[in-house]
Coordinates of C-alpha atoms in Angstrom, one line a residue:
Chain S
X29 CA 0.0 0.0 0.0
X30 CA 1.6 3.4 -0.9
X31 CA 0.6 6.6 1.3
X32 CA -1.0 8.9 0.0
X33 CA -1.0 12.6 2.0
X34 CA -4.7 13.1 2.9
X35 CA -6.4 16.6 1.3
X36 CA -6.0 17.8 5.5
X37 CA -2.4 17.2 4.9
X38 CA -1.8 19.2 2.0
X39 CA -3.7 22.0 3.1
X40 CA -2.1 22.3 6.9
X41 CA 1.3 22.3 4.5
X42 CA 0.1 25.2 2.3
X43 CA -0.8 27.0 5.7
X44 CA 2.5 26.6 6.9
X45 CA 4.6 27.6 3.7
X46 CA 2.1 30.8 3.4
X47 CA 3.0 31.5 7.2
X48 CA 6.7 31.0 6.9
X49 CA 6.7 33.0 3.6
X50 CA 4.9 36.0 5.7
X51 CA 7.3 35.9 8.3
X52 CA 10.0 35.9 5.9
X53 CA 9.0 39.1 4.1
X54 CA 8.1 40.9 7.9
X55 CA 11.5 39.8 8.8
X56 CA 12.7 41.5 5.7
X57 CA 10.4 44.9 5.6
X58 CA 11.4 45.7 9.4
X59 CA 15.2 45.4 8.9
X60 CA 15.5 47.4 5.6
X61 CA 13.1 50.3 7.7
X62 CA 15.2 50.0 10.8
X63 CA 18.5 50.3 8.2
X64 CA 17.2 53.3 6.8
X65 CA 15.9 55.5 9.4
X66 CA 19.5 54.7 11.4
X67 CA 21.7 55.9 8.1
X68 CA 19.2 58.6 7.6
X69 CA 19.7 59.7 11.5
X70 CA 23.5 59.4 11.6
X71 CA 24.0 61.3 7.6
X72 CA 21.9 63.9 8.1
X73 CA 23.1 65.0 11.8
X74 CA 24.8 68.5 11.8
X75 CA 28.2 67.2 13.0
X76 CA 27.8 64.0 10.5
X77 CA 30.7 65.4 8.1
X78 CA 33.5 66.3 10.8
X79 CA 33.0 63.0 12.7
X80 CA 33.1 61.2 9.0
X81 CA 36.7 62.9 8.8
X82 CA 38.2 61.9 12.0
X83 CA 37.0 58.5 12.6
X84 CA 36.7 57.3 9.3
X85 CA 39.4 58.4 7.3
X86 CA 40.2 55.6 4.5
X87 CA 43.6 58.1 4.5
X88 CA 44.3 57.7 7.7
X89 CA 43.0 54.1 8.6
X90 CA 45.4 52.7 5.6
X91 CA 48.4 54.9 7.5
X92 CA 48.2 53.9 10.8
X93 CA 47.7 50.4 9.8
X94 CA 51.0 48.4 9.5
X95 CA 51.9 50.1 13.2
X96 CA 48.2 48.6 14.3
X97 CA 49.1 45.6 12.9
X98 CA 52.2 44.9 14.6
X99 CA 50.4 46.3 17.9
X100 CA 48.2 43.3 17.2
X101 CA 50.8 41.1 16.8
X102 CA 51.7 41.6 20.4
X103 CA 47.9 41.5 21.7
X104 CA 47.6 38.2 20.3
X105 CA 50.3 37.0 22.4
X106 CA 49.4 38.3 25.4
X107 CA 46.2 37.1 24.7
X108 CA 47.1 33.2 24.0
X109 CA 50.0 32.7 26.8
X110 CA 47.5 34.5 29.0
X111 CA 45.0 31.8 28.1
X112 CA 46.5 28.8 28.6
X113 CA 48.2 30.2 32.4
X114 CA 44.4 31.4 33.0
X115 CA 42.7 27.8 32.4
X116 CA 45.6 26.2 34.5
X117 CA 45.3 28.0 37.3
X118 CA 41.6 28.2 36.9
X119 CA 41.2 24.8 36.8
X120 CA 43.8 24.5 40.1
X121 CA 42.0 27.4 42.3
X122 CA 38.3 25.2 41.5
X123 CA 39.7 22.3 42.4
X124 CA 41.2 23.7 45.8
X125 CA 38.3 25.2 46.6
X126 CA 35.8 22.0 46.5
X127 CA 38.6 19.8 47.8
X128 CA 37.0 18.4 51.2
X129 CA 39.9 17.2 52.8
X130 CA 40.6 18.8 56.5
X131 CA 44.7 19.5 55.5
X132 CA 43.7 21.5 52.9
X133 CA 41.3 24.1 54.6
X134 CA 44.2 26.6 54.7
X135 CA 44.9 26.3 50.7
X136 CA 40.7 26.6 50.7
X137 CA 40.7 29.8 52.4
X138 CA 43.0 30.8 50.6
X139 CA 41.6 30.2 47.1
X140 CA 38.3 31.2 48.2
X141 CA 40.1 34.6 49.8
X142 CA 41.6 34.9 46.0
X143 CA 38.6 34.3 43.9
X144 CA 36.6 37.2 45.9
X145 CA 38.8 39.7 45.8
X146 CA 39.9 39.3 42.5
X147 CA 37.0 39.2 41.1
X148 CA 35.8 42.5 43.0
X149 CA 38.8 44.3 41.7
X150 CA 38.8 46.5 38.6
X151 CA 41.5 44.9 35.9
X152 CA 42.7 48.0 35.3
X153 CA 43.2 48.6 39.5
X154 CA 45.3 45.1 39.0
X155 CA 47.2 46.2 35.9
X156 CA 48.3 49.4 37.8
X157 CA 49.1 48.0 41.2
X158 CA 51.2 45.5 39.5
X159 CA 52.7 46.7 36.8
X160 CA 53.6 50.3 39.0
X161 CA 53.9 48.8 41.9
X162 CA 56.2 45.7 41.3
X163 CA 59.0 48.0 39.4
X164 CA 58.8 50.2 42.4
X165 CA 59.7 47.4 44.7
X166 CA 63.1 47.8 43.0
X167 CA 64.5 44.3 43.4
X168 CA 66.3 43.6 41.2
X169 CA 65.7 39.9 40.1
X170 CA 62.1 41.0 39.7
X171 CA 60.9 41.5 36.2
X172 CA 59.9 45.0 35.2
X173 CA 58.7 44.6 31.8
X174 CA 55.3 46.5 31.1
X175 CA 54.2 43.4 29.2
X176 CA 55.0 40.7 31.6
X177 CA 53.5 43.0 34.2
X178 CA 50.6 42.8 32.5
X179 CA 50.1 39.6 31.6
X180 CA 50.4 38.7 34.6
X181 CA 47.8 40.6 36.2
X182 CA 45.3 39.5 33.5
X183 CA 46.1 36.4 34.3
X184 CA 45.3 37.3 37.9
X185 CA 41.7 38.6 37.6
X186 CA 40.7 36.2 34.9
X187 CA 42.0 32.9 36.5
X188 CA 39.3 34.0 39.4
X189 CA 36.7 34.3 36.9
X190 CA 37.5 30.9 35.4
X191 CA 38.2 29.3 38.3
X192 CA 34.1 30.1 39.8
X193 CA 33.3 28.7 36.2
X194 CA 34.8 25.2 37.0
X195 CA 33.8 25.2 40.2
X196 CA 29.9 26.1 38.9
X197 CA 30.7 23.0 36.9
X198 CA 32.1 20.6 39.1
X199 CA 29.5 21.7 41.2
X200 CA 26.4 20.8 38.5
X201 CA 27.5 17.1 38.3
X202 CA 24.7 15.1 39.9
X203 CA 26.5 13.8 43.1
X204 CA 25.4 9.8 42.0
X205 CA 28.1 10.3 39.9
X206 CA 30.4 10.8 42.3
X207 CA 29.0 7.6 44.5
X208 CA 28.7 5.3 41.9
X209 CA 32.2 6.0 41.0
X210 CA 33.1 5.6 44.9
X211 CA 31.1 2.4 44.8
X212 CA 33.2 0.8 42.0
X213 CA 36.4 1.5 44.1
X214 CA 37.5 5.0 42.8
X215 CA 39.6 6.9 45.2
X216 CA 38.5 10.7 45.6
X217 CA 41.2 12.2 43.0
X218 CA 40.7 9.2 40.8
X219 CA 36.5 10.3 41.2
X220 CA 37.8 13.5 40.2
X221 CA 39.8 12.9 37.6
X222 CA 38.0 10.1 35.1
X223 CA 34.6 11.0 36.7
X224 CA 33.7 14.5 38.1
X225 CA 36.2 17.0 35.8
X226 CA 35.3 14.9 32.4
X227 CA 31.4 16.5 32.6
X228 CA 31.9 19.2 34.4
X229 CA 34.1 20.9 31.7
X230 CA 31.7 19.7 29.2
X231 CA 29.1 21.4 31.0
X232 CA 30.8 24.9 31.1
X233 CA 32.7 25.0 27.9
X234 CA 30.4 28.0 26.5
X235 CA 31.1 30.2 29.8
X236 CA 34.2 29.0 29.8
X237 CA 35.0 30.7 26.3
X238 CA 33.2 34.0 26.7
X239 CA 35.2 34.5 29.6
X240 CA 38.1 33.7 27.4
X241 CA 36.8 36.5 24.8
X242 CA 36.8 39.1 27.0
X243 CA 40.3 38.3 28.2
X244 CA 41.0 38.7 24.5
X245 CA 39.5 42.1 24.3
X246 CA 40.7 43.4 27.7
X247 CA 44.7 42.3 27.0
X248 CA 44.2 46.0 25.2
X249 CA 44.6 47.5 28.3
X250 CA 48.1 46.9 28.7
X251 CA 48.6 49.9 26.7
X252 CA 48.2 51.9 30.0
X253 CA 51.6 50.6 31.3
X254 CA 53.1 51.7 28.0
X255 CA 53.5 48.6 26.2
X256 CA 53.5 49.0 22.5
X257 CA 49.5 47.5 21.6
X258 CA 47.7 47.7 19.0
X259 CA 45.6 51.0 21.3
X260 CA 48.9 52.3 21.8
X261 CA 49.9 52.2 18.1
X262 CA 46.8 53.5 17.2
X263 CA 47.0 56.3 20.6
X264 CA 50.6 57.0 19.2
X265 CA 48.8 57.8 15.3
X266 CA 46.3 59.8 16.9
X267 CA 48.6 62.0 18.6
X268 CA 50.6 62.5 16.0
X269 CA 47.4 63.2 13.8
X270 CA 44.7 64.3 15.7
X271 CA 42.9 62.1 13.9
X272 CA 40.8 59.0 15.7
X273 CA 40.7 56.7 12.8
X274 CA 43.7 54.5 13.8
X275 CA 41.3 53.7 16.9
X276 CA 38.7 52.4 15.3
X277 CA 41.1 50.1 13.1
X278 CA 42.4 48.8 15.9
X279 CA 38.5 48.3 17.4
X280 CA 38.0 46.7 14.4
X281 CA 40.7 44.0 14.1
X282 CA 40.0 43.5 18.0
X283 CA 36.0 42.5 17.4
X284 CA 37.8 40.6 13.9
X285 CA 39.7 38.5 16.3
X286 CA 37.0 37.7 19.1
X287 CA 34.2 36.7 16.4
X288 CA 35.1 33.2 15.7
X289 CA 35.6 32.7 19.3
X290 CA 31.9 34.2 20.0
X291 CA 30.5 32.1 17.4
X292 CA 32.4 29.4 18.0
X293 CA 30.6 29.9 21.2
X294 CA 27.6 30.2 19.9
X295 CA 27.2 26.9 18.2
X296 CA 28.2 25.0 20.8
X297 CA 25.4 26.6 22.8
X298 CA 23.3 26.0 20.7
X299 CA 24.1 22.2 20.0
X300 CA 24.1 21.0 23.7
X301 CA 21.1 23.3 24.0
X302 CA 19.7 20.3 21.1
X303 CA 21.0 17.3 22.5
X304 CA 19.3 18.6 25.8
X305 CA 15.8 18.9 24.1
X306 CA 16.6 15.8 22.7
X307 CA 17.0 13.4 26.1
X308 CA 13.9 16.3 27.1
X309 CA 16.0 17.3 29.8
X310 CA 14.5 20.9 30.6
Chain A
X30 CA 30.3 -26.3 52.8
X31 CA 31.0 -22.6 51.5
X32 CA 32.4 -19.8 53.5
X33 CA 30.3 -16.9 54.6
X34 CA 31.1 -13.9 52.5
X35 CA 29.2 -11.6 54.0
X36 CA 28.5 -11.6 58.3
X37 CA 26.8 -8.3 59.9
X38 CA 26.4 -8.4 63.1
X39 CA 24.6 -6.3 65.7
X40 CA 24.6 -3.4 62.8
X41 CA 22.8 -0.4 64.1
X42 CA 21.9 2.6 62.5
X43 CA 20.4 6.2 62.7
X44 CA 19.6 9.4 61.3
X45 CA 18.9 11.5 63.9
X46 CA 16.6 10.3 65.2
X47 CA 15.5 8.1 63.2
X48 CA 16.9 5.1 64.2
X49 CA 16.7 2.5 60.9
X50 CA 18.5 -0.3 61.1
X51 CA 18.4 -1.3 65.2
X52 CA 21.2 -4.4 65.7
X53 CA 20.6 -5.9 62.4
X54 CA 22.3 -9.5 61.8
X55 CA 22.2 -11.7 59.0
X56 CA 25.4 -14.2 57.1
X57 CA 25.0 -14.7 53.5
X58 CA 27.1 -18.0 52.5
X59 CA 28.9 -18.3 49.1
X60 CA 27.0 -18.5 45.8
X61 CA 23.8 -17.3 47.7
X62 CA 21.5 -14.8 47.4
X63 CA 19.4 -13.0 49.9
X64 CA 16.3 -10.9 48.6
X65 CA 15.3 -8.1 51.0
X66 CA 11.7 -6.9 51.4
X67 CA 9.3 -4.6 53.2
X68 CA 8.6 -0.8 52.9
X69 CA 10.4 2.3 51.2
X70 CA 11.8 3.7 54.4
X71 CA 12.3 0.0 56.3
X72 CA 15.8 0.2 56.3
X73 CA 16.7 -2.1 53.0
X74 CA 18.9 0.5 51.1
X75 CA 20.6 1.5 54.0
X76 CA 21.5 -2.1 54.8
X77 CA 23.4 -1.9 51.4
X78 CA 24.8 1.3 51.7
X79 CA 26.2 0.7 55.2
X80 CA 27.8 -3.0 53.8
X81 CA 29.7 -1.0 50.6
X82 CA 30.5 1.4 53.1
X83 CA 28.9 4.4 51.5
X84 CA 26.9 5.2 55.0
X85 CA 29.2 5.2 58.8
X86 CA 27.6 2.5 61.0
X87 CA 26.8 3.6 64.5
X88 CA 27.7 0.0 66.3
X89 CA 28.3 -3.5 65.2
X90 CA 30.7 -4.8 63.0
X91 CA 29.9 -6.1 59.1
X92 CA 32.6 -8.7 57.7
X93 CA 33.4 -9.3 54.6
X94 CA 35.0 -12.8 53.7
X95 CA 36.3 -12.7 57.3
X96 CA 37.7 -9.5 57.1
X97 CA 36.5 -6.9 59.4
X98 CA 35.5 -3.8 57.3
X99 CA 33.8 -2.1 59.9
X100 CA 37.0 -1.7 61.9
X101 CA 38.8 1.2 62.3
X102 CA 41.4 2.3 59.3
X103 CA 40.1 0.1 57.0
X104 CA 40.8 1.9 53.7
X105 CA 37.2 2.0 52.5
X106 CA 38.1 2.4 48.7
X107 CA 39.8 -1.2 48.7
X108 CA 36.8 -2.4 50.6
X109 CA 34.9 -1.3 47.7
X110 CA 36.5 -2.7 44.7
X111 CA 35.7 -6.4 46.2
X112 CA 32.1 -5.5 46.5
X113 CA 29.7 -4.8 42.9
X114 CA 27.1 -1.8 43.6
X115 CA 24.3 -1.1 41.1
X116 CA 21.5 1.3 42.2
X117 CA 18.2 2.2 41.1
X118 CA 19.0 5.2 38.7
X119 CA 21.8 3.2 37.0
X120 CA 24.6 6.0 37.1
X121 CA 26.0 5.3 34.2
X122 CA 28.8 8.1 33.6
X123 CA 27.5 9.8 30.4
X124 CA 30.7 11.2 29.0
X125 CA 31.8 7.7 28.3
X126 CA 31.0 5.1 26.1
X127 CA 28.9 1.7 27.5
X128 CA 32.5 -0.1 26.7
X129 CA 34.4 2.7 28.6
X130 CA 31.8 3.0 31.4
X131 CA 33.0 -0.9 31.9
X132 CA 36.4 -0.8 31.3
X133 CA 37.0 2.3 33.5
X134 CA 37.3 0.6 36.3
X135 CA 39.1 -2.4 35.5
X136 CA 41.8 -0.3 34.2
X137 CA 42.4 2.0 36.6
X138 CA 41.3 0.5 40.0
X139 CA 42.4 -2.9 39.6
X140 CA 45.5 -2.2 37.2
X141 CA 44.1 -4.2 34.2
X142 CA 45.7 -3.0 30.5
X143 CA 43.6 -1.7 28.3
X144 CA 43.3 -4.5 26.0
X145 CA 42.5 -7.2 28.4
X146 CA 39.7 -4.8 30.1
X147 CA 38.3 -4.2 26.7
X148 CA 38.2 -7.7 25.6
X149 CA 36.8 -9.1 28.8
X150 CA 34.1 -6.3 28.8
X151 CA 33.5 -7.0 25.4
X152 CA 33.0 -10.9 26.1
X153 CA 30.2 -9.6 28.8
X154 CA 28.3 -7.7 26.8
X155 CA 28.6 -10.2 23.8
X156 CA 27.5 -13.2 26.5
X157 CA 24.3 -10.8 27.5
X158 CA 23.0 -9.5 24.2
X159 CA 24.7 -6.4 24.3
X160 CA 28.0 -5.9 22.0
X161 CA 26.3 -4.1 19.5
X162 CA 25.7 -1.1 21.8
X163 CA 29.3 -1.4 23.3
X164 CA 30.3 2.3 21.0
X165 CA 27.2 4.0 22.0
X166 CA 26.8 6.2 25.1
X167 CA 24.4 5.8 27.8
X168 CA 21.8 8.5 26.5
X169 CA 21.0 6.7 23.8
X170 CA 20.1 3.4 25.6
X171 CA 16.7 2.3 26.9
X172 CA 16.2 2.4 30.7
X173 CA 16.4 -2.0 30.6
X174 CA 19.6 -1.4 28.2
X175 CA 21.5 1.1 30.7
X176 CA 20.9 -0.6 33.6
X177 CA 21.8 -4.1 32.5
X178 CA 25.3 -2.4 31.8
X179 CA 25.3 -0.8 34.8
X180 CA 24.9 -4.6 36.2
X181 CA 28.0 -5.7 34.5
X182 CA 29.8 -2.7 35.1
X183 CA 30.1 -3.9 38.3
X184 CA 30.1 -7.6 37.6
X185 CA 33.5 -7.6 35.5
X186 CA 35.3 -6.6 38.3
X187 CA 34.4 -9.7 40.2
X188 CA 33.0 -8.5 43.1
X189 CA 33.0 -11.0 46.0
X190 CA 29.5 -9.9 46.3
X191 CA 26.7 -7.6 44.1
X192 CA 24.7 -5.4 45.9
X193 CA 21.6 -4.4 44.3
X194 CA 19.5 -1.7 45.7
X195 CA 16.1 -1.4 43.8
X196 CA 17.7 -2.0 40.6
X197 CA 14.0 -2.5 38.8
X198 CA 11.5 0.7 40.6
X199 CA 12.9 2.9 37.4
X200 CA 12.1 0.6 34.8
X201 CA 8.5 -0.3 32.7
X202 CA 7.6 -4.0 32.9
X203 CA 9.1 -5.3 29.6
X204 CA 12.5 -3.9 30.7
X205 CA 11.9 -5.0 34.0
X206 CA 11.8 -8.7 32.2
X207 CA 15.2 -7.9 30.9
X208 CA 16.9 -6.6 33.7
X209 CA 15.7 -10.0 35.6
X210 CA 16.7 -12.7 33.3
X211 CA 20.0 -11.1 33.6
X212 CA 20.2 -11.1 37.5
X213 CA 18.7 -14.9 37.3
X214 CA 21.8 -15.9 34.7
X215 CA 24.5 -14.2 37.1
X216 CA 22.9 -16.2 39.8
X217 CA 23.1 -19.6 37.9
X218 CA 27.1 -18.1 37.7
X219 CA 26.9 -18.6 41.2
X220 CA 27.0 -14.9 41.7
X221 CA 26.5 -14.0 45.7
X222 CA 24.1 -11.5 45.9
X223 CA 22.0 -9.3 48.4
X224 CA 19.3 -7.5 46.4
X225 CA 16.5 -5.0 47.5
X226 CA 13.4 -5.3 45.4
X227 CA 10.1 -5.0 45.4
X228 CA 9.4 -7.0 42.5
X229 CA 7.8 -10.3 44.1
X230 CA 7.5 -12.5 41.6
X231 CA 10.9 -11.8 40.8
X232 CA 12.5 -12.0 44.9
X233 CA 10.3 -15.8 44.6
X234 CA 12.2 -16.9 41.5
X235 CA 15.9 -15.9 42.5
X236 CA 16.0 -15.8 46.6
X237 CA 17.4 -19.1 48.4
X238 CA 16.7 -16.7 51.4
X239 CA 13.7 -14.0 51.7
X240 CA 14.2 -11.5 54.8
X241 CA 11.1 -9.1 55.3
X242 CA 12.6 -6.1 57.1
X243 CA 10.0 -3.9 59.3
X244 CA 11.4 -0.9 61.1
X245 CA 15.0 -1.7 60.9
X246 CA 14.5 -5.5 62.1
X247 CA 14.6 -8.4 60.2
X248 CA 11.1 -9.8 60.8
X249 CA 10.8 -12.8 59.0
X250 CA 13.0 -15.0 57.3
X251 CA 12.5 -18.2 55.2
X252 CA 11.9 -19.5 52.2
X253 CA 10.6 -17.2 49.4
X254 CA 7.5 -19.6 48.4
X255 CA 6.5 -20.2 52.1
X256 CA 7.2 -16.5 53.4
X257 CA 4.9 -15.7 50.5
X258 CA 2.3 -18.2 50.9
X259 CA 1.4 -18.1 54.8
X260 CA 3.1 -15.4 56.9
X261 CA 3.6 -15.7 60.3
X262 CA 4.1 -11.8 61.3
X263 CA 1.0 -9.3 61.4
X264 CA 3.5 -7.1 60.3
X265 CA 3.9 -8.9 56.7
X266 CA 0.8 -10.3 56.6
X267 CA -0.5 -6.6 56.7
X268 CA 2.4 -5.9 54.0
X269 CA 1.7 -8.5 51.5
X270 CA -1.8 -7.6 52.1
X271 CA -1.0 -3.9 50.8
X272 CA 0.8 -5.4 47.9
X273 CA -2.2 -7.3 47.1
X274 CA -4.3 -4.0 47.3
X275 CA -2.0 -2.3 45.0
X276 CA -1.9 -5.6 42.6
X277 CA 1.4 -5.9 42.7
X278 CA 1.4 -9.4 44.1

């Protein structure tokens, strides 16, 4: 016997592809309205030319760009040394703080002592204290370099973010887990290790990375302890120009090099958001 | 005549103030297995727990193939690897495949390469109907499916005894089925076995021993098809009678 669609079918389908196809065109209609009354704002505004001029110079953006560029060069880094000694100590800081053994209260404290207040404090509060403060010390077999300094201290405040990350995850796996792994003979770190760490990353991964995007866009503050960034390349341009332009190149190449990382994101949101709906865990 | 495996004696219990099991005492001889009865709340998961050492006793002692594992500094993680634990929500750690859920321990608590922990799983889940699934993770199983390799999980590390706490309440009847022809083939093994259930049917089929537990007390003890049939105790009589109520006997 072959199916054939019943007349109710057919007729629920047309319905549907008429109300897809309406939402398509609304979709379409708002968007180009929205476009044009925002142009038509912006152009016709009284100051519209002069702001054209010194932010979006095509002169200017093309001069300032090779000095961006290598600016960039050292962001990126900052920015990958910076993640890989942020997830590390992340990682270590969450796993002191839900350690339950008795000897290790004091290195509890003191991670929990760590997480708050770095957290609390602004980066750029860090950035100076450290990279002022340290050179100040004047010892000598202390490094003084303005872009050590300031790795470091970015790897400070966002090892404190990451680390409550972990911990949220470690903290989300359902605690038969961890007894059924007890009950087969695990010891605790073993628990941790094959058992506990395995879904709890996977759980988190998506936090995990938009925290690591905005450590991408904040290693431009360096720049305030005078190391040669792409904002300080582009700061240097300006001064020399008056013209912002080089800014906004160097805003731009920042939010080119976060975007696969935020979609990146994104999708795999979105896909363990699916295979949630999937098992109809909601 | 085979050696007792398991011997609690005097094993007391409470939570607060709730005392739940009061100087509990039962031996369960090689090869044998006991099916425990009676209530949610009578004290028959918490006679597990406390034996795999998951809950501190308050007073008596519990040995284990004449070791004392109640005593003091007995390293509770070794106790543990001797003794198989399956539970009602099967646990199964999702991250892993069903092959890696089984090998995991074999490898890395009793020191077995990977090879001969991945051929011996794949052996178990090849002798119970289940080697095609051996790639897949837990997710994608059936209730009947993820518990039956939460069963063996446990079973390849052979455990001096399996400890199975409700192992059935989760499941719909046709998995049930599954689940229970397994549980009756590792008993043919000569598995030895303590098992929490209230599956009737099933406790008459498998137990050489059935112990009806009523407020932390073993009340009656016997054989399954007698205990069943003519119950000496008001306190099961009323109990089987609520079972009948609820036709689940």
């Amino acid at each position: 016997m072959s199916y054939q669609p019943s007349p109710l079918r057919l007729q629920r389908e047309e319905a549907r592809r008429l109300a897809s196809r309406r939402s398509t065109w609304l979709a379409l209609l708002s968007t180009v309205v929205v476009g044009v009354i925002l142009i038509l704002v912006v152009t016709g505004s009284p100051g519209f030319a002069r702001v054209r001029e010194t932010f979006f110079s095509a002169h200017y953006a093309w001069k300032a760009l090779p000095q961006v560029l290598s600016g960039l060069w050292l962001n990126l880094r900052v920015m990958l040394i910076a993640e890989i000694f942020v997830l590390i100590f992340g990682l270590l800081i969450a796993l002191a703080r839900t350690t339950k053994s008795p000897v290790l209260l004091p290195v509890r404290l003191l991670a929990a002592a760590y997480t708050d207040i770095f957290r609390g404090l602004p980066l750029l509060l860090v950035l100076l204290l450290v990279g002022l403060g340290i050179p100040g010390l004047q010892i000598s077999w202390l490094p003084n370099s303005a872009v050590l300094l300031g790795t470091v201290s970015l790897v400070l405040t966002y090892s404190a973010y990451v680390a409550e990350v972990i911990r949220a995850g470690i903290e989300a796996v359902n605690p038969a887990q961890r007894m059924a792994a007890r009950a087969l003979g695990f010891t605790q770190t073993q628990t941790q290790r094959f058992v506990i760490l395995p879904q709890a990353l996977r759980k988190v991964t998506p936090p995990l990375l938009n925290d690591l995007v905005s450590l991408q866009k904040d290693s431009g503050l360096i720049s305030v302890l005078g190391a040669i960034d792409a904002i300080r390349a582009a700061g240097i341009q300006t001064a020399q120009s008056f013209n912002f332009t080089p800014y906004l190149v160097a805003g731009a190449l920042f939010v080119a090099l976060t975007i696969p990382l935020t979609r990146f994101t994104d999708w795999l949101t979105r896909r363990q958001d699916r295979a949630r709906q999937q098992q109809g865990q909601w | 005549m085979a050696g007792k495996i398991l011997e609690i004696k005097n094993l007391r219990k409470s939570f607060g103030q709730d005392l739940v099991l009061a100087d509990l005492s039962l031996t369960l001889p090689e090869h044998s297995v006991k099916v425990l009865i009676g209530a949610s709340g009578s004290g028959k998961s918490t006679l597990l727990r406390c034996v795999n050492l998951l809950e501190a006793i308050d007073d008596g002692e519990i040995f284990l193939d004449g070791e004392d594992i109640s005593a003091y500094g007995i390293d509770p993680d070794v106790v543990r690897s001797s003794i198989g634990s399956v539970f009602q929500s099967f646990n199964l750690f999702p991250h892993l495949s069903v092959l890696e859920n089984i090998t995991l321990a074999p490898r890395h608590v009793h020191g077995k390469s990977k090879m001969a922990a991945t051929n011996e799983a794949m052996e178990l889940l090849a002798r119970f109907g289940l080697a095609e699934k051996a790639d897949q993770y837990p997710d994608l199983l059936s209730g009947g499916q993820q518990q039956r390799v939460a069963i063996l999980r446990a079973v390849i590390n052979r455990p001096k005894v399996l400890l199975l706490d409700e192992v059935t309440s989760a499941l719909d009847p046709i998995l049930i089925a599954e689940v229970l022809s397994l549980i009756s083939e590792l008993k043919t093994a000569g598995m030895t076995m303590m098992i929490a259930t209230h599956e009737m049917g099933f406790a008459r089929q498998v137990a050489d021993e059935l112990l009806f537990l009523h407020n932390g007390r073993i009340c009656e003890v016997g054989d399954p098809a007698i205990l069943l049939e003519s119950p000496k105790t008001p306190e099961l009589q009323d109990f089987l009678a609520a079972l009948r109520g609820a036709g689940r006997l």
